[in-house]
PDB file of C-alpha atoms and ligand atoms in Angstrom:
ATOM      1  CA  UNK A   1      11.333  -2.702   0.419  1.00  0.00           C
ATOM      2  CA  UNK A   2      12.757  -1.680   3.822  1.00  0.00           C
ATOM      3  CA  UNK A   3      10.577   1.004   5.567  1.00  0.00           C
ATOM      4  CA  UNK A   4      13.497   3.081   5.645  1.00  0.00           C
ATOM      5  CA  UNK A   5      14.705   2.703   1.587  1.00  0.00           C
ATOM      6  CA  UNK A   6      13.257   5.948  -0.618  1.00  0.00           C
ATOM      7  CA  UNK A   7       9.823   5.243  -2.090  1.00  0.00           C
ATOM      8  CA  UNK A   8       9.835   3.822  -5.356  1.00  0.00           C
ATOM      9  CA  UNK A   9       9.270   6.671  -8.165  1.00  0.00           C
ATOM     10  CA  UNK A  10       6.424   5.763 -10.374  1.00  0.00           C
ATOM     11  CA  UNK A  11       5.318   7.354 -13.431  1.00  0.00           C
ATOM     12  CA  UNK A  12       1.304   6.661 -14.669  1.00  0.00           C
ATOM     13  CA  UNK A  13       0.418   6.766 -18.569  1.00  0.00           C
ATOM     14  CA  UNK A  14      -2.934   7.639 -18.966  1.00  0.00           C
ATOM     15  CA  UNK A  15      -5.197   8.273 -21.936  1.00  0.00           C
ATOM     16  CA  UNK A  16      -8.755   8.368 -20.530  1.00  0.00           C
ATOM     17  CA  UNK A  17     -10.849   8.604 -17.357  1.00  0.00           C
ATOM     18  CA  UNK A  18      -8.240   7.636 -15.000  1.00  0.00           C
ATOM     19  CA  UNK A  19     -10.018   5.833 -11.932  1.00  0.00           C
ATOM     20  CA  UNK A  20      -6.851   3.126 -12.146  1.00  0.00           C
ATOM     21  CA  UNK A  21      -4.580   6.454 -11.440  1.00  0.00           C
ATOM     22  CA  UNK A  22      -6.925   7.463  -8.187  1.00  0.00           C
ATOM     23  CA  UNK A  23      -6.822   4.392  -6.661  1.00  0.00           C
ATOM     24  CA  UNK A  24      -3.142   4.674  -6.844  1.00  0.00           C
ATOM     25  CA  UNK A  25      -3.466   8.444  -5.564  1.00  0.00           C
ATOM     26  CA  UNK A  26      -5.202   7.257  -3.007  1.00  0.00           C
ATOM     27  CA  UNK A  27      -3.123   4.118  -1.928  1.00  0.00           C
ATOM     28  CA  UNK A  28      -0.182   6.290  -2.361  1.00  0.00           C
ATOM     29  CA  UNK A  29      -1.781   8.929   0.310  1.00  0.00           C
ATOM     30  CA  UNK A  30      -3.119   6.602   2.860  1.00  0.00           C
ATOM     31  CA  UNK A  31       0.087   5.038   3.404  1.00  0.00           C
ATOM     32  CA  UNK A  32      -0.689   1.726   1.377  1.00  0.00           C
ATOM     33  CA  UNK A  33       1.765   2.276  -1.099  1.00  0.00           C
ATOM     34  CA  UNK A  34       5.283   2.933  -0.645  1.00  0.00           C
ATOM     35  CA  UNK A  35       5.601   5.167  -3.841  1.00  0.00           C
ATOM     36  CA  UNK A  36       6.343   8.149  -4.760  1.00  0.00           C
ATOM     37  CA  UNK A  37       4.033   9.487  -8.264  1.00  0.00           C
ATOM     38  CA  UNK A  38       6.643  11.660 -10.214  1.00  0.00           C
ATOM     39  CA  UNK A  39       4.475  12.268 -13.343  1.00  0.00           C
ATOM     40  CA  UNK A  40       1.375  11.525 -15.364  1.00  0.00           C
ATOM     41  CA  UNK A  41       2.236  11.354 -19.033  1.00  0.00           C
ATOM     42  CA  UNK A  42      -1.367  11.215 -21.201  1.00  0.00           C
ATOM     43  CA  UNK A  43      -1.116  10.893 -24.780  1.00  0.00           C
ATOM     44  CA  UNK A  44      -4.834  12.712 -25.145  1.00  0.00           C
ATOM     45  CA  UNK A  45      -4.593  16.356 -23.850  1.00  0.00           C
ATOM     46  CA  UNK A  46      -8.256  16.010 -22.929  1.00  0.00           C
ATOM     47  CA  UNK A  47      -8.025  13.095 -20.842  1.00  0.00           C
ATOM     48  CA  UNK A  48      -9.902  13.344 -17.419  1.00  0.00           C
ATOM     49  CA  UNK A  49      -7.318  11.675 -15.607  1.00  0.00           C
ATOM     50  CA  UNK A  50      -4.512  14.744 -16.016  1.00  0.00           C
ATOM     51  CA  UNK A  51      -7.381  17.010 -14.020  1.00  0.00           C
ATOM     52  CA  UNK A  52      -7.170  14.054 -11.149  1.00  0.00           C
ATOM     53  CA  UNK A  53      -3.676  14.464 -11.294  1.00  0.00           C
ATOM     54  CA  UNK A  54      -3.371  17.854 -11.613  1.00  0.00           C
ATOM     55  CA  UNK A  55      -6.051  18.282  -8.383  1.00  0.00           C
ATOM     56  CA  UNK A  56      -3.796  15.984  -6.564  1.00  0.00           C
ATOM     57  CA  UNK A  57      -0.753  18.115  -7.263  1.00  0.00           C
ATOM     58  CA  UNK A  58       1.084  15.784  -9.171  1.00  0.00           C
ATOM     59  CA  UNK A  59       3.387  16.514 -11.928  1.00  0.00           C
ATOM     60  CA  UNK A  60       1.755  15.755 -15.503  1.00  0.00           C
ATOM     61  CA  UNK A  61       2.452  16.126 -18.855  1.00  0.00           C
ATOM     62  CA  UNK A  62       0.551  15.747 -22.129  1.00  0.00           C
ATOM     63  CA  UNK A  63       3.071  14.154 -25.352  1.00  0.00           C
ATOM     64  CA  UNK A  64      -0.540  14.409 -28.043  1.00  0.00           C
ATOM     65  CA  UNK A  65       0.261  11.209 -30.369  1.00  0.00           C
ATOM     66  CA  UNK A  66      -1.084  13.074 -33.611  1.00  0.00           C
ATOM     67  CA  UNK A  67       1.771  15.795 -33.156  1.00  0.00           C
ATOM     68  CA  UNK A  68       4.411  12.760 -33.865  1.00  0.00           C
ATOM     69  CA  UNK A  69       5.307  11.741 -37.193  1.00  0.00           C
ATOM     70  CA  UNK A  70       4.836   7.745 -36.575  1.00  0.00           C
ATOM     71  CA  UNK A  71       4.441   5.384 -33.611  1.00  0.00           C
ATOM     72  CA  UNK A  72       8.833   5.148 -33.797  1.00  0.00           C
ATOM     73  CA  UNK A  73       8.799   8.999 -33.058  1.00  0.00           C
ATOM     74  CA  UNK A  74       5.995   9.191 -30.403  1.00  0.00           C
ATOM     75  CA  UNK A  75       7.610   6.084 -28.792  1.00  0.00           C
ATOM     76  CA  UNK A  76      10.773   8.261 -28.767  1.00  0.00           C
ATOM     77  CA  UNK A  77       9.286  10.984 -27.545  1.00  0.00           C
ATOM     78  CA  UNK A  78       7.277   9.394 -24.456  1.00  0.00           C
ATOM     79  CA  UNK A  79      10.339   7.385 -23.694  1.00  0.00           C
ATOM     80  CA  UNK A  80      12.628  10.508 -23.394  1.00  0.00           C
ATOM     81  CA  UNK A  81       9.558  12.023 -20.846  1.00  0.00           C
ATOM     82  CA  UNK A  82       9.465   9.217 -18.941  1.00  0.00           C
ATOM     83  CA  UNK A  83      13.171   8.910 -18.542  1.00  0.00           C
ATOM     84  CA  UNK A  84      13.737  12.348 -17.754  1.00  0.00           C
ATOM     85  CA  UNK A  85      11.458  11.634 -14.533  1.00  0.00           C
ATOM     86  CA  UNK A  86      14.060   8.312 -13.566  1.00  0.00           C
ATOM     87  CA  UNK A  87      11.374   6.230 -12.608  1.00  0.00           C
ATOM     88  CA  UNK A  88      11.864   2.559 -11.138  1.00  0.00           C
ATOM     89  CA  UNK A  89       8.252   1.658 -12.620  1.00  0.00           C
ATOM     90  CA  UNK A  90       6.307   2.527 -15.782  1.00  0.00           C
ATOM     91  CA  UNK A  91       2.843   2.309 -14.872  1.00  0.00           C
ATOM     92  CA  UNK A  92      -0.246   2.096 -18.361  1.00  0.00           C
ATOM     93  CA  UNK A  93      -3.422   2.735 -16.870  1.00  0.00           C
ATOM     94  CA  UNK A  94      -5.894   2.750 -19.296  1.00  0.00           C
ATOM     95  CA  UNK A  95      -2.916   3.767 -21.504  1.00  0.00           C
ATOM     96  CA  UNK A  96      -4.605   3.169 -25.465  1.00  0.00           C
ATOM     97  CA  UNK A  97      -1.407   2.654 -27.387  1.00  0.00           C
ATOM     98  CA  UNK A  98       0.100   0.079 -28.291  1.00  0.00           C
ATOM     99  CA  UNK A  99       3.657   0.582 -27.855  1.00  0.00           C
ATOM    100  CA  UNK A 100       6.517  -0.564 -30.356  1.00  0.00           C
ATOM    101  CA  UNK A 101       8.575  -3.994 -29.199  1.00  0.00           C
ATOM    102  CA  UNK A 102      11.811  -1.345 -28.296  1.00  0.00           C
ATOM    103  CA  UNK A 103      10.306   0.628 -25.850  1.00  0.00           C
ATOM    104  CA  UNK A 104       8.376  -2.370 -24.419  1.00  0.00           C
ATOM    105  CA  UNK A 105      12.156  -4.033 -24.104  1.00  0.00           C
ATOM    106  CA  UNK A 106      13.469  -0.496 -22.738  1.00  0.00           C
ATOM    107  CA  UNK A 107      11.318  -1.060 -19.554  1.00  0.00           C
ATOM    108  CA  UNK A 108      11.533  -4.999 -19.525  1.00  0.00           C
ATOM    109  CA  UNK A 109      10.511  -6.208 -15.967  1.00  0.00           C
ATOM    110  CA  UNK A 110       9.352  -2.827 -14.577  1.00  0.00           C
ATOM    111  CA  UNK A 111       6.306  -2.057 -17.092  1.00  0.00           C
ATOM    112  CA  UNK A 112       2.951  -3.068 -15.389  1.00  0.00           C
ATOM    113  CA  UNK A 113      -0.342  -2.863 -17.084  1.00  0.00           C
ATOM    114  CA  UNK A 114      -4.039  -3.965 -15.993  1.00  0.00           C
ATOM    115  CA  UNK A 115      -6.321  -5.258 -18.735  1.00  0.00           C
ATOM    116  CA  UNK A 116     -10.132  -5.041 -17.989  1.00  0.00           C
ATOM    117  CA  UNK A 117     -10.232  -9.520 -18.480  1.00  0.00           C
ATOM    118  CA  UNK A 118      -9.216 -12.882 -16.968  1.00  0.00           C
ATOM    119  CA  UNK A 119      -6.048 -13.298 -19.581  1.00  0.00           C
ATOM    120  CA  UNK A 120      -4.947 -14.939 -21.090  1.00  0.00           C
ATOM    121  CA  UNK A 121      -9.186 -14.578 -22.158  1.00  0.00           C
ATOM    122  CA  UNK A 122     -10.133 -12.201 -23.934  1.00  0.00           C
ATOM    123  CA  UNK A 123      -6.754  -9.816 -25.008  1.00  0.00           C
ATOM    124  CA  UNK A 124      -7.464  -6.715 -26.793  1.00  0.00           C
ATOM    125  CA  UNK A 125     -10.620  -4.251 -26.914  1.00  0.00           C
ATOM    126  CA  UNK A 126     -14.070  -4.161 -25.515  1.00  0.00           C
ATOM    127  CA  UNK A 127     -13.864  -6.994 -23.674  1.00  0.00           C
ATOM    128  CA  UNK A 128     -17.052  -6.507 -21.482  1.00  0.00           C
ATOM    129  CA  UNK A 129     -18.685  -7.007 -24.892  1.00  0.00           C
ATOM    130  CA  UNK A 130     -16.843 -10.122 -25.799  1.00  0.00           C
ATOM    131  CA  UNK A 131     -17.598 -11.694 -22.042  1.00  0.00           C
ATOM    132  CA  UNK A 132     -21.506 -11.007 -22.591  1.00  0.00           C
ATOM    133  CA  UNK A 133     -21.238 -12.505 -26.155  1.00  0.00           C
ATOM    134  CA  UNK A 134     -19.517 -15.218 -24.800  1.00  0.00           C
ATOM    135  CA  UNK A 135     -22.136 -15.820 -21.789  1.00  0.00           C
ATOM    136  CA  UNK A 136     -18.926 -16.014 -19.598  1.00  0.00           C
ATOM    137  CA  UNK A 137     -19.990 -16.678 -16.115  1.00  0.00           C
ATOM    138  CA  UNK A 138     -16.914 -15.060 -14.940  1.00  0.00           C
ATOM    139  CA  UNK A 139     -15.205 -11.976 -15.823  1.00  0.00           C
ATOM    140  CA  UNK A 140     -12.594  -9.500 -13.934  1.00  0.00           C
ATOM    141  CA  UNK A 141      -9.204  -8.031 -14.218  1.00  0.00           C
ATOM    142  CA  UNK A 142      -4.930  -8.813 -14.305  1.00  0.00           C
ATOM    143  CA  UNK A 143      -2.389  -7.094 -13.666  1.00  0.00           C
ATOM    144  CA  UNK A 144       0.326  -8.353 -16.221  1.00  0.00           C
ATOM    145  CA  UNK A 145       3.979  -7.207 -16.567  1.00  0.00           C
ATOM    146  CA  UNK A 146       4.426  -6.122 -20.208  1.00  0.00           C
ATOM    147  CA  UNK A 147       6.111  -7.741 -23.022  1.00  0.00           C
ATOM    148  CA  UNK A 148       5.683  -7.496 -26.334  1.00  0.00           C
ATOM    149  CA  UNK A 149       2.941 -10.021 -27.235  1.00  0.00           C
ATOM    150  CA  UNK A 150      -0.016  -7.762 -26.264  1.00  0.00           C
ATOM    151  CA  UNK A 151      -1.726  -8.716 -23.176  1.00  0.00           C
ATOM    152  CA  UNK A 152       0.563 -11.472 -23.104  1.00  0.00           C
ATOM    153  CA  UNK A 153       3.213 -10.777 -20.245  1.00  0.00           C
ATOM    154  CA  UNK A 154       3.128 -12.603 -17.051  1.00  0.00           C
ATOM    155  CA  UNK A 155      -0.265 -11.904 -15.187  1.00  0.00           C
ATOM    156  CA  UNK A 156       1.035 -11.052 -11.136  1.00  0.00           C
ATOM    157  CA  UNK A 157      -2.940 -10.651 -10.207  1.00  0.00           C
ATOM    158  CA  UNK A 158      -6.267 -11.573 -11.110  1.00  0.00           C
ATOM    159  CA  UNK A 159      -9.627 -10.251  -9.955  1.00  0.00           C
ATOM    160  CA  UNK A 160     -13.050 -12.597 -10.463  1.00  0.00           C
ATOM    161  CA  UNK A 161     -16.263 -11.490 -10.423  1.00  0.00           C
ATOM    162  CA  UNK A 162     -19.660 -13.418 -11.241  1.00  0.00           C
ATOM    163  CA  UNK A 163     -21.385 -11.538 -14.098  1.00  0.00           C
ATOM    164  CA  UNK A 164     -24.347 -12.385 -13.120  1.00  0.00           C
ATOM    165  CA  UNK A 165     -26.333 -12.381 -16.216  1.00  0.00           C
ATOM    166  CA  UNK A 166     -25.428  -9.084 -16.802  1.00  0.00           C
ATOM    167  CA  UNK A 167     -25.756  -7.221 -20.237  1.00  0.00           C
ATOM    168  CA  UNK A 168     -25.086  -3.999 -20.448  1.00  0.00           C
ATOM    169  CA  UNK A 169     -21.219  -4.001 -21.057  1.00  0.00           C
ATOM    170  CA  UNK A 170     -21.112  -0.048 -19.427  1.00  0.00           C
ATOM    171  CA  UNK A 171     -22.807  -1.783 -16.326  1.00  0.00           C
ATOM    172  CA  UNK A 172     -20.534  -4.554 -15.784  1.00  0.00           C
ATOM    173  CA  UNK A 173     -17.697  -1.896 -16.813  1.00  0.00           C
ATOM    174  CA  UNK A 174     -18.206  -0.295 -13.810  1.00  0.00           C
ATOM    175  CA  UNK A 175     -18.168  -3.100 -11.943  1.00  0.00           C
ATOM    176  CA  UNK A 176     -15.203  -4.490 -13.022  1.00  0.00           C
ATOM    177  CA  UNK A 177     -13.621  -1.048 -12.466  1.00  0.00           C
ATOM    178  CA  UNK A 178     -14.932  -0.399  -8.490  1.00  0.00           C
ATOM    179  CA  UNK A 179     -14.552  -4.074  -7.455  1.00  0.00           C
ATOM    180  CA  UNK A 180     -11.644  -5.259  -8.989  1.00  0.00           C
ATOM    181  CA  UNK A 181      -9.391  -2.765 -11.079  1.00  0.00           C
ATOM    182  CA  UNK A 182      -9.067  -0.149  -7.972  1.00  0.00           C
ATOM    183  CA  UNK A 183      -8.728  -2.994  -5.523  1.00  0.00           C
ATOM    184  CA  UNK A 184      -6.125  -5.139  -7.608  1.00  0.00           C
ATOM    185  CA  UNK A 185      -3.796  -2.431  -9.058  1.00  0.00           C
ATOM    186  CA  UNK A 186      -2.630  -0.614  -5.988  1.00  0.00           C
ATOM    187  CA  UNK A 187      -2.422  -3.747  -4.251  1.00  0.00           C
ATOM    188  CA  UNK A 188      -0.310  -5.644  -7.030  1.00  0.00           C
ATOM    189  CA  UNK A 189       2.073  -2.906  -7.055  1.00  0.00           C
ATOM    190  CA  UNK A 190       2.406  -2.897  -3.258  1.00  0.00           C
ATOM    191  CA  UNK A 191       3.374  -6.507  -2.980  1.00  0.00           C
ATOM    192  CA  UNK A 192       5.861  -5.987  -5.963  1.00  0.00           C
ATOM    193  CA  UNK A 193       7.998  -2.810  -4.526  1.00  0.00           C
ATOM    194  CA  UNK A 194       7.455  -4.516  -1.097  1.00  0.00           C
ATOM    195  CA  UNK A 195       8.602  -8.279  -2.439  1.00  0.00           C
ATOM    196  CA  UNK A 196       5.681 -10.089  -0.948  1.00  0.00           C
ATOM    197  CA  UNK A 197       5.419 -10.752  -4.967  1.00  0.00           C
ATOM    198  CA  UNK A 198       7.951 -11.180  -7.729  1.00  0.00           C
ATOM    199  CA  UNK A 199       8.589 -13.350 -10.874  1.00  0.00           C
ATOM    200  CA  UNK A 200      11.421 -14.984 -11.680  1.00  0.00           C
ATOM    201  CA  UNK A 201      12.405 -17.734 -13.978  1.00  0.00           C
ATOM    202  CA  UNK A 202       9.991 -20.373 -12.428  1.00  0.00           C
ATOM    203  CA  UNK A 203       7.232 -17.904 -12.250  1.00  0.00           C
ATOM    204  CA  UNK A 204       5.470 -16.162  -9.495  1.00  0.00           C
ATOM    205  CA  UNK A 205       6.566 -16.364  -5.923  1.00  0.00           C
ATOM    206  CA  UNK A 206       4.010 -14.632  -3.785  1.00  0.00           C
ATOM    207  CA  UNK A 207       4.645 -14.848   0.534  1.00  0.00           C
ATOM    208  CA  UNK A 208       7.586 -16.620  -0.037  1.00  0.00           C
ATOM    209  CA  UNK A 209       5.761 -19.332  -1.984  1.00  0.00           C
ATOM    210  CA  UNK A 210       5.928 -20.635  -5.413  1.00  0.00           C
ATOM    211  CA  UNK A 211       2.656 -20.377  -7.013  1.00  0.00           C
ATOM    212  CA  UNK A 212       0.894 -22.006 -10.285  1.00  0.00           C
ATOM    213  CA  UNK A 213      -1.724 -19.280 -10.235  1.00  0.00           C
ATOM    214  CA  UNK A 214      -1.914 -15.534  -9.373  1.00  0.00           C
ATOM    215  CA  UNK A 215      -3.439 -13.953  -6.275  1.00  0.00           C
ATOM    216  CA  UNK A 216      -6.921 -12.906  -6.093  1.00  0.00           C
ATOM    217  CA  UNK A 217      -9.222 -10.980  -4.586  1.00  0.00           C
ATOM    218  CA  UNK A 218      -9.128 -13.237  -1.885  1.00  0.00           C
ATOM    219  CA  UNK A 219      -5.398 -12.706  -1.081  1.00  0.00           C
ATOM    220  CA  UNK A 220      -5.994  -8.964  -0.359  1.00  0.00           C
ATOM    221  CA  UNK A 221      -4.709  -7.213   2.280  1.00  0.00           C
ATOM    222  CA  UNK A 222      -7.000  -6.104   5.088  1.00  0.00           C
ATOM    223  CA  UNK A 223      -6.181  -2.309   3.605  1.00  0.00           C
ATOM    224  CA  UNK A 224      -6.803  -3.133  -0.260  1.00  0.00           C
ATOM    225  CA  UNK A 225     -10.217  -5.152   0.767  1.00  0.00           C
TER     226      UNK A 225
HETATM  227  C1  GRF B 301      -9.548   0.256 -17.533  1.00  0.00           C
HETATM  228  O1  GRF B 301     -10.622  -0.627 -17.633  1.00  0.00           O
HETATM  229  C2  GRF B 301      -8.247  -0.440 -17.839  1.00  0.00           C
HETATM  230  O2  GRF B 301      -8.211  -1.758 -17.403  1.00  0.00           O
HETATM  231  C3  GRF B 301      -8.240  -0.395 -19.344  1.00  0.00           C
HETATM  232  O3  GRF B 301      -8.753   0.880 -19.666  1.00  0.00           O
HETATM  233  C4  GRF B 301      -9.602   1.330 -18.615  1.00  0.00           C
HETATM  234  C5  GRF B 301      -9.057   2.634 -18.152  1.00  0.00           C
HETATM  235  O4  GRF B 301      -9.868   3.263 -17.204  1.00  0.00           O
HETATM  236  N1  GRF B 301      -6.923  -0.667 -19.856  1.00  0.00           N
HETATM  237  P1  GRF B 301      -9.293   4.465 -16.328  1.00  0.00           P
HETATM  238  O5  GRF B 301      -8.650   5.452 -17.269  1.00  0.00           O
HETATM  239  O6  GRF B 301      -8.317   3.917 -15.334  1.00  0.00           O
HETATM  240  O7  GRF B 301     -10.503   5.074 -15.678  1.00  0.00           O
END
């Protein structure tokens, strides 16, 4: 995006802790990412992430699922919040619904999500358990545009760690979370609103190149290292 284009309005869906929406706080501060956070939407009123956004002076919102009749109505609901803040990106971070194949297709192309594994390994839940159970010798994070197969839209970004013979899935948690998750998301969605990366029919094309598999860690720029 051209230096002198508005910043790209964002909106963050939360449900939990809500260390994915600080590093994006923090990019967003620092300069690293040209964006502009018009709300935090959580679906869990006591989710520590709206008091991060709320210290940060951000605009935030609670829609409680269990008030909503069925997934069709919260899904209604949430997608009337989040288009009444126009934003150019819908951004789940750590958001724990699943969301129905309409609104999925309602944001098509600009709704990013990070998942806590190397997908396509490992989709779905507690997958810091399933690595250890698995005696994977490699675990880590992608950031994946969403479609409706879950955790099965393109990945844009991918994150490797050794585990290390680690077992205790909190433990490695954490370390996925401070040495790839903060690192990977606000740098994945800096390349995209910049165009150093995009997808398009081929795949990914990342610094003008086609490529057969996503950045990583190593790709970083100096700022995100
Ligand atoms: C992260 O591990 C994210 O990848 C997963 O849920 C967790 C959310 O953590 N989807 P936080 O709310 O960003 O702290």
């Amino acid at each position: 995006m051209p230096e002198t284009a508005s910043p790209a309005r964002l909106v963050v869906l939360i449900s939990g802790q809500g260390r994915n929406l600080q590093a994006l706080i923090e990019a967003q501060r620092s300069g690293r990412l040209p964006a502009e956070l018009v709300e935090v939407i959580s679906n869990r009123p006591d989710a520590a992430g709206l008091d991060r956004a709320r210290a940060a002076g951000l605009p935030s919102r609670c829609l409680p699922h269990q008030a909503y009749a069925d997934r069709a109505a919260f899904d209604a609901a949430l997608a009337r919040a989040i288009d009444a803040a126009r934003p150019d990106w819908v951004i789940l971070a750590g958001f724990m619904r699943i969301l129905s194949p309409g609104f999925v297709r309602r944001y098509a192309g600009r709704l990013l999500n990070i998942h806590p594994s190397l997908l396509p390994r490992h989709p779905g839940l507690r997958t810091h358990e399933a690595v250890i159970a698995a005696g994977d010798t490699e675990h880590g994070a992608s950031v994946h545009l969403v479609t409706e197969a879950l955790d099965g839209g393109p990945v844009l970004v991918q994150g490797r760690l050794r585990v290390n013979g680690e077992t205790d899935p909190v433990r490695l948690a954490e370390r996925v979370m401070s040495e790839v998750e903060q690192r990977i998301y606000p740098q994945a969605l800096a390349w995209l609103l910049r165009g150093v990366l995009r997808v398009d029919e081929g795949g990914l094309v990342f610094r003008g190149a086609r490529r057969a598999q996503p950045p990583g860690l190593a790709d970083l720029d100096p700022e995100f290292q």
